[in-house]
Short mmCIF file of C-alpha atoms in Angstrom, two decimals:
data_model
loop_
_atom_site.label_atom_id
_atom_site.label_comp_id
_atom_site.label_asym_id
_atom_site.label_seq_id
_atom_site.Cartn_x
_atom_site.Cartn_y
_atom_site.Cartn_z
CA MET A 140 -48.63 -36.63 4.97
CA LYS A 141 -50.70 -39.51 3.57
CA SER A 142 -51.05 -37.74 0.24
CA GLN A 143 -47.33 -37.25 -0.03
CA TYR A 144 -46.81 -40.87 0.68
CA LYS A 145 -49.31 -41.93 -1.97
CA GLU A 146 -47.65 -39.58 -4.48
CA LYS A 147 -44.21 -41.15 -3.78
CA GLU A 148 -45.69 -44.67 -3.99
CA PHE A 149 -47.39 -43.91 -7.31
CA ALA A 150 -44.16 -42.41 -8.69
CA SER A 151 -42.21 -45.51 -7.55
CA ARG A 152 -44.68 -47.86 -9.25
CA ILE A 153 -44.50 -45.84 -12.52
CA ARG A 154 -40.69 -45.94 -12.35
CA ASN A 155 -40.56 -49.66 -11.76
CA PHE A 156 -43.06 -50.31 -14.65
CA ILE A 157 -40.89 -48.27 -16.98
CA VAL A 158 -37.72 -50.11 -16.02
CA GLU A 159 -39.31 -53.56 -16.41
CA PHE A 160 -41.04 -52.53 -19.64
CA LEU A 161 -37.77 -51.36 -21.13
CA SER A 162 -36.01 -54.51 -19.99
CA VAL A 163 -38.56 -56.76 -21.58
CA PHE A 164 -38.71 -54.65 -24.70
CA PHE A 165 -34.90 -54.79 -25.04
CA ILE A 166 -34.93 -58.58 -24.61
CA VAL A 167 -37.76 -59.09 -27.09
CA ALA A 168 -36.12 -56.79 -29.57
CA LEU A 169 -32.86 -58.71 -29.17
CA ASN A 170 -34.66 -61.94 -29.66
CA GLY A 171 -36.42 -60.60 -32.71
CA THR A 172 -33.07 -59.53 -34.26
CA PHE A 173 -31.65 -62.96 -33.72
CA LEU A 174 -34.82 -64.51 -35.10
CA VAL A 175 -34.64 -62.42 -38.28
CA LEU A 176 -30.99 -63.46 -38.84
CA ILE A 177 -31.92 -67.16 -38.32
CA LEU A 178 -34.87 -66.94 -40.78
CA VAL A 179 -32.75 -65.18 -43.35
CA ASN A 180 -30.10 -67.89 -43.04
CA VAL A 181 -32.63 -70.68 -43.25
CA ILE A 182 -34.37 -69.16 -46.27
CA ASP A 183 -31.07 -68.76 -48.07
CA LYS A 184 -30.45 -72.48 -47.71
CA GLY A 185 -33.81 -73.23 -49.33
CA ILE A 186 -35.42 -74.97 -46.39
CA ASP A 187 -39.26 -75.40 -46.43
CA LYS A 188 -41.17 -72.38 -45.15
CA TYR A 189 -43.09 -74.51 -42.62
CA ILE A 190 -39.96 -75.74 -41.07
CA THR A 191 -38.66 -72.17 -41.12
CA ALA A 192 -41.72 -70.92 -39.25
CA LEU A 193 -41.42 -73.85 -36.73
CA VAL A 194 -37.77 -73.07 -36.10
CA GLY A 195 -38.58 -69.42 -35.59
CA ALA A 196 -41.48 -70.11 -33.28
CA LEU A 197 -39.47 -72.62 -31.16
CA TYR A 198 -36.52 -70.23 -30.93
CA LEU A 199 -38.70 -67.27 -29.96
CA LEU A 200 -40.55 -69.44 -27.33
CA PHE A 201 -37.27 -70.80 -25.97
CA SER A 202 -35.50 -67.37 -25.74
CA CYS A 203 -38.47 -65.58 -24.16
CA THR A 204 -38.82 -68.36 -21.59
CA VAL A 205 -35.16 -68.22 -20.71
CA SER A 206 -35.20 -64.44 -20.60
CA THR A 207 -38.29 -64.33 -18.28
CA ILE A 208 -36.72 -66.83 -15.99
CA LEU A 209 -33.52 -64.81 -15.88
CA ILE A 210 -35.37 -61.58 -15.17
CA TYR A 211 -37.41 -62.97 -12.35
CA TRP A 212 -34.49 -64.94 -10.95
CA VAL A 213 -32.31 -61.86 -10.77
CA LYS A 214 -35.26 -59.76 -9.38
CA GLY A 215 -36.06 -62.56 -6.91
CA ARG A 216 -32.51 -62.75 -5.73
CA VAL A 217 -32.40 -58.98 -5.17
CA TYR A 218 -35.62 -58.93 -3.14
CA SER A 219 -34.64 -62.10 -1.36
CA ASN A 220 -31.32 -60.60 -0.21
CA LYS A 221 -33.13 -57.42 0.84
CA ILE A 222 -35.70 -59.39 2.83
CA LYS A 223 -32.88 -61.40 4.40
CA ASP A 224 -31.34 -58.14 5.51
CA PHE A 225 -34.63 -57.14 7.19
CA CYS A 226 -34.85 -60.56 8.83
CA ASP A 227 -31.34 -60.31 10.21
CA ALA A 228 -31.96 -56.72 11.39
CA ALA A 229 -35.25 -57.72 13.10
CA LYS A 230 -33.51 -60.53 14.84
CA LYS A 231 -30.84 -58.22 16.18
CA VAL A 232 -33.46 -55.66 17.37
CA ALA A 233 -35.36 -58.48 19.17
CA ALA A 234 -32.10 -59.31 20.95
CA GLY A 235 -31.86 -55.61 22.12
CA ASP A 236 -29.39 -54.29 19.46
CA PHE A 237 -30.88 -50.99 18.19
CA SER A 238 -27.70 -49.90 16.42
CA VAL A 239 -28.40 -52.02 13.35
CA ARG A 240 -29.34 -50.31 10.15
CA ILE A 241 -30.52 -51.50 6.68
CA PRO A 242 -28.09 -50.27 3.90
CA VAL A 243 -29.59 -47.81 1.47
CA PHE A 244 -27.60 -47.39 -1.70
CA PHE A 245 -29.35 -44.20 -3.07
CA SER A 246 -29.60 -40.78 -1.43
CA LYS A 247 -33.22 -40.82 -2.42
CA PRO A 248 -35.42 -43.95 -2.32
CA LYS A 249 -36.32 -45.33 -5.72
CA THR A 250 -38.22 -48.53 -5.00
CA GLU A 251 -40.68 -49.82 -2.40
CA MET A 252 -37.81 -51.67 -0.75
CA ASP A 253 -35.83 -48.42 -0.54
CA TYR A 254 -38.78 -46.65 1.16
CA LEU A 255 -39.12 -49.63 3.50
CA ALA A 256 -35.43 -49.55 4.41
CA VAL A 257 -35.47 -45.78 5.03
CA ASN A 258 -38.60 -46.01 7.26
CA PHE A 259 -37.27 -49.10 9.00
CA ASN A 260 -34.09 -47.13 9.87
CA LYS A 261 -36.08 -44.16 11.10
CA MET A 262 -38.14 -46.49 13.31
CA LEU A 263 -34.96 -47.93 14.87
CA VAL A 264 -33.68 -44.38 15.55
CA GLU A 265 -36.87 -43.60 17.33
CA ILE A 266 -36.86 -46.86 19.30
CA SER A 267 -33.28 -46.38 20.30
CA SER A 268 -34.04 -42.79 21.47
CA LEU A 269 -37.00 -44.02 23.53
CA GLU A 270 -34.96 -46.91 25.01
CA ASN A 271 -32.21 -44.45 26.10
CA MET A 272 -34.92 -42.22 27.66
CA ARG A 273 -36.46 -45.28 29.47
CA ASN A 274 -33.01 -46.31 30.78
CA ASN A 275 -32.19 -42.82 31.93
CA PHE A 276 -35.64 -42.46 33.61
CA VAL A 277 -35.21 -45.83 35.49
CA ALA A 278 -31.71 -44.83 36.59
CA ASP A 279 -32.95 -41.41 37.73
CA VAL A 280 -35.92 -42.89 39.61
CA SER A 281 -33.72 -45.49 41.32
CA HIS A 282 -31.29 -42.77 42.40
CA GLU A 283 -34.02 -40.35 43.68
CA ILE A 284 -35.79 -43.18 45.58
CA LYS A 285 -32.56 -44.47 47.04
CA THR A 286 -31.69 -41.19 48.78
CA PRO A 287 -34.87 -40.87 51.01
CA LEU A 288 -34.77 -44.68 51.65
CA CYS A 289 -31.26 -44.41 53.05
CA VAL A 290 -32.37 -41.59 55.24
CA VAL A 291 -35.33 -43.68 56.48
CA GLN A 292 -33.11 -46.64 57.18
CA GLY A 293 -30.52 -44.53 58.97
CA TYR A 294 -32.99 -42.84 61.36
CA ALA A 295 -34.92 -46.13 61.82
CA ASP A 296 -31.68 -47.66 63.03
CA LEU A 297 -30.88 -44.79 65.33
CA LEU A 298 -34.35 -44.94 66.89
CA GLN A 299 -33.74 -48.53 67.96
CA ASN A 300 -31.20 -47.30 70.54
CA LYS A 301 -32.91 -47.72 73.90
CA GLU A 302 -30.65 -45.19 75.58
CA LEU A 303 -31.68 -42.40 73.19
CA SER A 304 -32.93 -39.24 74.92
CA ALA A 305 -36.51 -38.07 74.44
CA GLU A 306 -35.23 -34.93 72.70
CA LYS A 307 -33.13 -36.89 70.20
CA ARG A 308 -35.91 -39.40 69.67
CA ALA A 309 -38.32 -36.55 68.80
CA GLU A 310 -35.73 -34.99 66.40
CA TYR A 311 -35.06 -38.27 64.65
CA THR A 312 -38.74 -39.08 64.39
CA HIS A 313 -39.31 -35.67 62.76
CA ARG A 314 -36.57 -36.13 60.25
CA LEU A 315 -37.80 -39.70 59.51
CA SER A 316 -41.26 -38.29 58.86
CA GLN A 317 -39.79 -35.69 56.48
CA ALA A 318 -37.88 -38.37 54.56
CA ILE A 319 -41.04 -40.47 54.26
CA GLU A 320 -43.05 -37.43 53.06
CA SER A 321 -40.29 -36.72 50.45
CA LEU A 322 -40.47 -40.29 49.25
CA THR A 323 -44.25 -40.13 49.07
CA ASN A 324 -44.14 -36.93 47.08
CA LEU A 325 -41.63 -38.42 44.67
CA VAL A 326 -43.75 -41.57 44.01
CA THR A 327 -46.86 -39.40 43.74
CA ASN A 328 -45.20 -37.11 41.12
CA ILE A 329 -43.84 -40.13 39.12
CA LEU A 330 -47.38 -41.52 38.97
CA LYS A 331 -48.78 -38.20 37.95
CA ILE A 332 -46.25 -37.79 35.10
CA ASN A 333 -46.96 -41.38 33.94
CA ARG A 334 -50.67 -40.66 33.96
CA ILE A 335 -50.22 -37.40 32.00
CA GLU A 336 -47.95 -39.16 29.44
CA ASN A 337 -50.43 -41.93 28.85
CA GLN A 338 -53.61 -39.85 29.05
CA GLU A 339 -54.83 -39.50 25.47
CA ILE A 340 -58.30 -38.14 26.24
CA VAL A 341 -58.52 -34.83 28.01
CA SER A 342 -61.88 -34.15 29.69
CA LYS A 343 -62.46 -30.46 29.28
CA GLU A 344 -64.92 -28.37 31.27
CA GLU A 345 -65.78 -24.66 31.53
CA PHE A 346 -64.44 -22.87 34.62
CA SER A 347 -63.10 -19.55 35.92
CA LEU A 348 -59.40 -19.42 35.35
CA ASP A 349 -58.80 -16.39 37.59
CA GLU A 350 -60.66 -18.03 40.43
CA GLN A 351 -58.56 -21.17 40.06
CA ILE A 352 -55.36 -19.14 40.29
CA ARG A 353 -56.64 -17.38 43.43
CA CYS A 354 -57.37 -20.72 45.08
CA SER A 355 -53.85 -21.91 44.21
CA VAL A 356 -52.36 -18.78 45.82
CA LEU A 357 -54.37 -19.46 48.97
CA ASN A 358 -52.73 -22.85 49.30
CA TYR A 359 -49.37 -21.11 49.93
CA ILE A 360 -50.53 -17.98 51.74
CA ASP A 361 -49.09 -19.17 55.09
CA LYS A 362 -45.61 -19.73 53.63
CA ILE A 363 -45.81 -16.37 51.80
CA GLU A 364 -46.65 -14.61 55.10
CA ASN A 365 -44.01 -16.56 57.09
CA LYS A 366 -41.33 -15.36 54.69
CA ASN A 367 -42.75 -11.79 54.63
CA ILE A 368 -43.11 -11.91 50.85
CA THR A 369 -44.93 -9.06 49.17
CA LEU A 370 -47.59 -10.52 46.86
CA TYR A 371 -48.85 -8.62 43.76
CA ILE A 372 -51.95 -10.12 41.97
CA ASP A 373 -53.46 -8.72 38.82
CA LEU A 374 -56.03 -11.17 37.41
CA ASP A 375 -58.55 -10.35 34.66
CA GLU A 376 -61.78 -12.34 34.56
CA ALA A 377 -61.34 -15.35 32.40
CA VAL A 378 -63.65 -18.25 31.64
CA ILE A 379 -62.00 -21.09 29.65
CA CYS A 380 -62.81 -24.62 28.62
CA SER A 381 -59.90 -26.92 29.50
CA GLU A 382 -58.74 -29.70 31.81
CA LYS A 383 -59.29 -28.15 35.23
CA SER A 384 -57.27 -30.58 37.40
CA LEU A 385 -54.28 -30.53 35.08
CA LEU A 386 -54.15 -26.66 35.04
CA GLU A 387 -54.41 -26.62 38.79
CA ALA A 388 -51.25 -28.71 39.04
CA VAL A 389 -49.51 -26.12 36.78
CA TRP A 390 -50.36 -23.15 39.05
CA ASN A 391 -49.49 -25.08 42.22
CA ASN A 392 -46.03 -25.96 40.86
CA LEU A 393 -45.23 -22.48 39.58
CA ILE A 394 -46.38 -20.68 42.70
CA SER A 395 -44.75 -23.21 44.98
CA ASN A 396 -41.43 -22.71 43.17
CA ALA A 397 -41.74 -18.93 43.37
CA VAL A 398 -42.27 -19.09 47.12
CA LYS A 399 -39.51 -21.66 47.60
CA PHE A 400 -36.83 -19.74 45.73
CA THR A 401 -37.78 -16.20 46.94
CA ASP A 402 -35.80 -14.99 49.94
CA GLU A 403 -37.51 -13.48 52.91
CA GLY A 404 -38.77 -9.99 52.16
CA GLY A 405 -38.90 -10.63 48.45
CA ASP A 406 -41.70 -10.08 45.84
CA ILE A 407 -43.94 -12.37 43.86
CA SER A 408 -46.23 -11.13 41.18
CA ILE A 409 -48.98 -13.13 39.47
CA SER A 410 -50.99 -11.79 36.54
CA LEU A 411 -53.61 -13.06 34.02
CA LYS A 412 -54.30 -11.13 30.85
CA LYS A 413 -56.23 -11.73 27.65
CA GLU A 414 -54.04 -11.38 24.49
CA LYS A 415 -55.68 -11.97 21.14
CA ASP A 416 -56.93 -15.58 21.07
CA TYR A 417 -55.25 -16.84 24.23
CA PHE A 418 -54.79 -16.08 27.94
CA CYS A 419 -51.36 -15.18 29.33
CA VAL A 420 -50.44 -16.09 32.90
CA LYS A 421 -47.27 -14.73 34.42
CA VAL A 422 -45.62 -15.89 37.68
CA ALA A 423 -42.59 -13.75 38.55
CA ASP A 424 -40.42 -13.76 41.60
CA THR A 425 -37.30 -11.87 42.91
CA GLY A 426 -35.59 -15.09 43.94
CA CYS A 427 -32.14 -16.54 43.26
CA GLY A 428 -32.73 -16.86 39.48
CA ILE A 429 -31.51 -19.51 37.09
CA SER A 430 -28.16 -19.57 35.33
CA SER A 431 -27.96 -19.56 31.47
CA LYS A 432 -26.47 -23.07 31.47
CA ASP A 433 -29.43 -24.46 33.49
CA ILE A 434 -32.33 -22.61 31.98
CA ASN A 435 -32.53 -24.89 28.90
CA ARG A 436 -32.77 -27.95 31.12
CA ILE A 437 -35.20 -26.99 33.75
CA PHE A 438 -38.08 -28.88 32.12
CA GLU A 439 -36.14 -32.17 32.09
CA LYS A 440 -37.20 -34.90 34.53
CA PHE A 441 -35.18 -34.96 37.80
CA TYR A 442 -33.03 -31.98 36.77
CA GLN A 443 -32.34 -29.66 39.74
CA CYS A 444 -30.26 -26.55 39.07
CA ASP A 445 -30.22 -25.26 42.65
CA THR A 446 -28.57 -27.81 44.90
CA SER A 447 -29.22 -25.73 48.03
CA HIS A 448 -32.93 -26.51 47.67
CA SER A 449 -32.56 -30.06 46.40
CA GLN A 450 -33.91 -31.50 49.63
CA GLU A 451 -37.17 -29.63 49.03
CA GLY A 452 -37.96 -31.16 45.60
CA ASN A 453 -37.28 -33.94 43.22
CA GLY A 454 -36.91 -32.24 39.86
CA LEU A 455 -40.34 -33.41 38.48
CA GLY A 456 -42.52 -30.35 39.02
CA LEU A 457 -41.48 -28.36 36.00
CA ALA A 458 -41.30 -31.45 33.80
CA MET A 459 -44.94 -32.16 34.74
CA VAL A 460 -45.86 -28.51 34.03
CA LYS A 461 -44.28 -28.68 30.52
CA GLN A 462 -46.05 -31.99 29.69
CA ILE A 463 -49.41 -30.59 30.86
CA ILE A 464 -49.13 -27.32 28.81
CA ASP A 465 -48.04 -29.24 25.73
CA LYS A 466 -50.95 -31.70 26.05
CA LEU A 467 -53.39 -28.83 26.38
CA GLY A 468 -52.05 -27.15 23.24
CA GLY A 469 -50.45 -24.18 25.04
CA SER A 470 -46.85 -23.03 25.53
CA ILE A 471 -44.61 -21.93 28.39
CA LYS A 472 -41.57 -19.58 28.36
CA VAL A 473 -39.09 -18.70 31.05
CA SER A 474 -36.72 -15.79 31.51
CA SER A 475 -34.34 -15.44 34.42
CA GLU A 476 -31.42 -13.59 35.77
CA VAL A 477 -29.18 -14.96 38.56
CA GLY A 478 -29.73 -12.97 41.75
CA LYS A 479 -32.66 -11.00 40.38
CA GLY A 480 -35.45 -13.52 39.85
CA THR A 481 -37.37 -15.67 37.39
CA THR A 482 -40.50 -15.22 35.27
CA PHE A 483 -42.64 -18.02 33.87
CA ILE A 484 -45.16 -17.10 31.12
CA VAL A 485 -47.81 -19.61 30.28
CA TYR A 486 -50.07 -19.21 27.18
CA ILE A 487 -53.42 -21.02 27.29
#
């Protein structure tokens, strides 16, 4: 990338040099032509040769000075106007207007100013995109936090009723506890995603991947047994060097989703295989599946395609999984069919 930029910069400098050289050469040639005509006219009139030389030198000095001033005045005006455009644009950006753009008159940049304008516009496009993402994230977070807070406030108000029966009080207290737990999980996941997004250094260590996946399965074994789910596990031995805690969050999220969306009596299969230079982990279930219109958005923050289970999650789990896998240099794929189940494939 740097070499391409240096090549473009060098080509731009050569082009500018040729243009300026031709401009000066044309002006000098024009002055020389006028000088020859003047000298011929002066000689024809029999004027002294020293006076002739003095007139020629004064004319040449005057014309070159005027030409030089004109060249740099015009060039200065062009650059001054361009810099003024940048200043005006920067002022608007500082005020929060990211729609401003610097005009570029050529399809391909020809000067340093053109390259600066093109890159400035690209920067504004990226900033505008990030600003929109930030605004959407803040709006989503506010909406998600508002829901459990309303539930907490509602049940807290109900619990203030002194005539409330012990049975109702216990029920409301349980629901209040669930709402607080939901709010806690939401805040925790938001903090985790923020940490992952801003974590530049990944501390890798060597560990057993198959053992880590087994431990993750054990975290949900009670729920699996309560729903009478048949569990199939096929894990090859695998020792890898990666970020252990981040990968643990990946398996916990995928297995948790498989248990959550698989109906009672369904099946869940988890496998780990070595394929060429990477490990392939599959987590498949026979749950409700994901529709074709939702499957391309499941890794978006706060996106929930199954409203019947919306109270059990906040739409951040798969977004976190995707960020972790991308940060660790892997990839994740998903295939699903409504009513038949979903399969997640992770390549490490």
